[in-house]
Coordinates of C-alpha atoms in Angstrom, one line a residue:
X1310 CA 87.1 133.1 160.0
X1311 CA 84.4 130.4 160.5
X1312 CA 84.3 129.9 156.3
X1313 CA 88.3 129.4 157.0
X1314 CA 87.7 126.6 159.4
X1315 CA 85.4 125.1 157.4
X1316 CA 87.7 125.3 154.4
X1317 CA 89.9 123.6 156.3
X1318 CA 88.2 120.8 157.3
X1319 CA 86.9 120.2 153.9
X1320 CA 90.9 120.0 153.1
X1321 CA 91.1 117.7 156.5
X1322 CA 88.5 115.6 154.9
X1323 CA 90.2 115.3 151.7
X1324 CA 93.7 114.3 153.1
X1325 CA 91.8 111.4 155.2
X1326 CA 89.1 110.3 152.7
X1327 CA 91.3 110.3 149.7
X1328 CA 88.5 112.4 148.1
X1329 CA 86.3 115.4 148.2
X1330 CA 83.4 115.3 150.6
X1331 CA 81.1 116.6 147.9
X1332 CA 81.4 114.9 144.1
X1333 CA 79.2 116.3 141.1
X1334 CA 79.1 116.7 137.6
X1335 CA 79.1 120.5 138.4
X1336 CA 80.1 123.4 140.2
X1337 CA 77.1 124.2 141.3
X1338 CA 75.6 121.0 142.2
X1339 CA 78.6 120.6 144.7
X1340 CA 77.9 124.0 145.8
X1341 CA 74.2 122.7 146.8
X1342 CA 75.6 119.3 148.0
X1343 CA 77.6 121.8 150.9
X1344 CA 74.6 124.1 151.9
X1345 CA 72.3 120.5 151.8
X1346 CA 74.2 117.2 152.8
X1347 CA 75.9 115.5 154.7
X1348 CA 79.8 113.9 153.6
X1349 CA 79.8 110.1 154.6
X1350 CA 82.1 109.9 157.7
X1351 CA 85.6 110.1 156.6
X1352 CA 86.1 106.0 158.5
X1353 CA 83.5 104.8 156.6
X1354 CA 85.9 105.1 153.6
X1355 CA 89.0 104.8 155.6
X1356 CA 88.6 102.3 159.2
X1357 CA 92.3 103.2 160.0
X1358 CA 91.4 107.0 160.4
X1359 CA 91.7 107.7 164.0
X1360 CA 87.9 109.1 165.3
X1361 CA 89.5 111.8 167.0
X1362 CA 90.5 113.4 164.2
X1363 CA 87.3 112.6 162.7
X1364 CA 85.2 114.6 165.0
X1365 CA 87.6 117.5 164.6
X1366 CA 87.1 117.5 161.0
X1367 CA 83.6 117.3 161.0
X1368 CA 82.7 119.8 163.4
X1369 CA 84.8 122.1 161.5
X1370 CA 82.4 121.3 158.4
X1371 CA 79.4 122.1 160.3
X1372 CA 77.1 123.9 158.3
X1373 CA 75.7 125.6 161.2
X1374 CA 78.5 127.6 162.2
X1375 CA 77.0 127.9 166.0
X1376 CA 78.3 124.2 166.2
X1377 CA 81.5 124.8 164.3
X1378 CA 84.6 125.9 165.9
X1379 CA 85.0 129.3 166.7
X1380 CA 88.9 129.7 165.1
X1381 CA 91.6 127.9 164.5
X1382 CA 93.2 128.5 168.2
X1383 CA 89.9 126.5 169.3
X1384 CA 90.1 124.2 166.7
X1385 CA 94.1 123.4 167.7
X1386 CA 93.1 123.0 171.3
X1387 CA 90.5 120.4 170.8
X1388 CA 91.5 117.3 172.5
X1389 CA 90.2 114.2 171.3
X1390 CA 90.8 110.8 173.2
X1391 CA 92.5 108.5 170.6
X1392 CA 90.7 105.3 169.7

């Protein structure tokens, strides 16, 4: 379930970004860019994204999975103070 959540915050990122959170000329050098880097925060390419949902998209792209959400019920319940 954990690779699901992260899955869908890489799909969370896309829909607020406007683009992928990992860009290469190959399948596998995107593949390293997920086990290795870190996306640029999804307001630094769009201010108007709300940080809330930021935070929820990011920890569910945590690549240690200790700090990612447990399931998608937790991940629904977060509550994030709007700013």
């Amino acid at each position: 379930p954990r690779s699901d959540i992260y899955s869908a915050g890489v799909v969370l990122y896309e829909m607020l970004a406007g683009r992928l959170p990992f860009e290469g000329e190959s399948a596998v050098s995107v593949a390293i860019q997920h086990l290795s880097s870190i996306p640029l925060m999804p307001r630094e390419i769009n201010p108007d994204i709300p940080n809330g949902l930021e935070e929820i998209t990011m920890q569910a792209m945590q690549k240690d999975t200790a700090y990612r959400y447990q399931s998608a019920a937790a991940m629904l319940a977060e509550e994030k103070v709007p700013s």
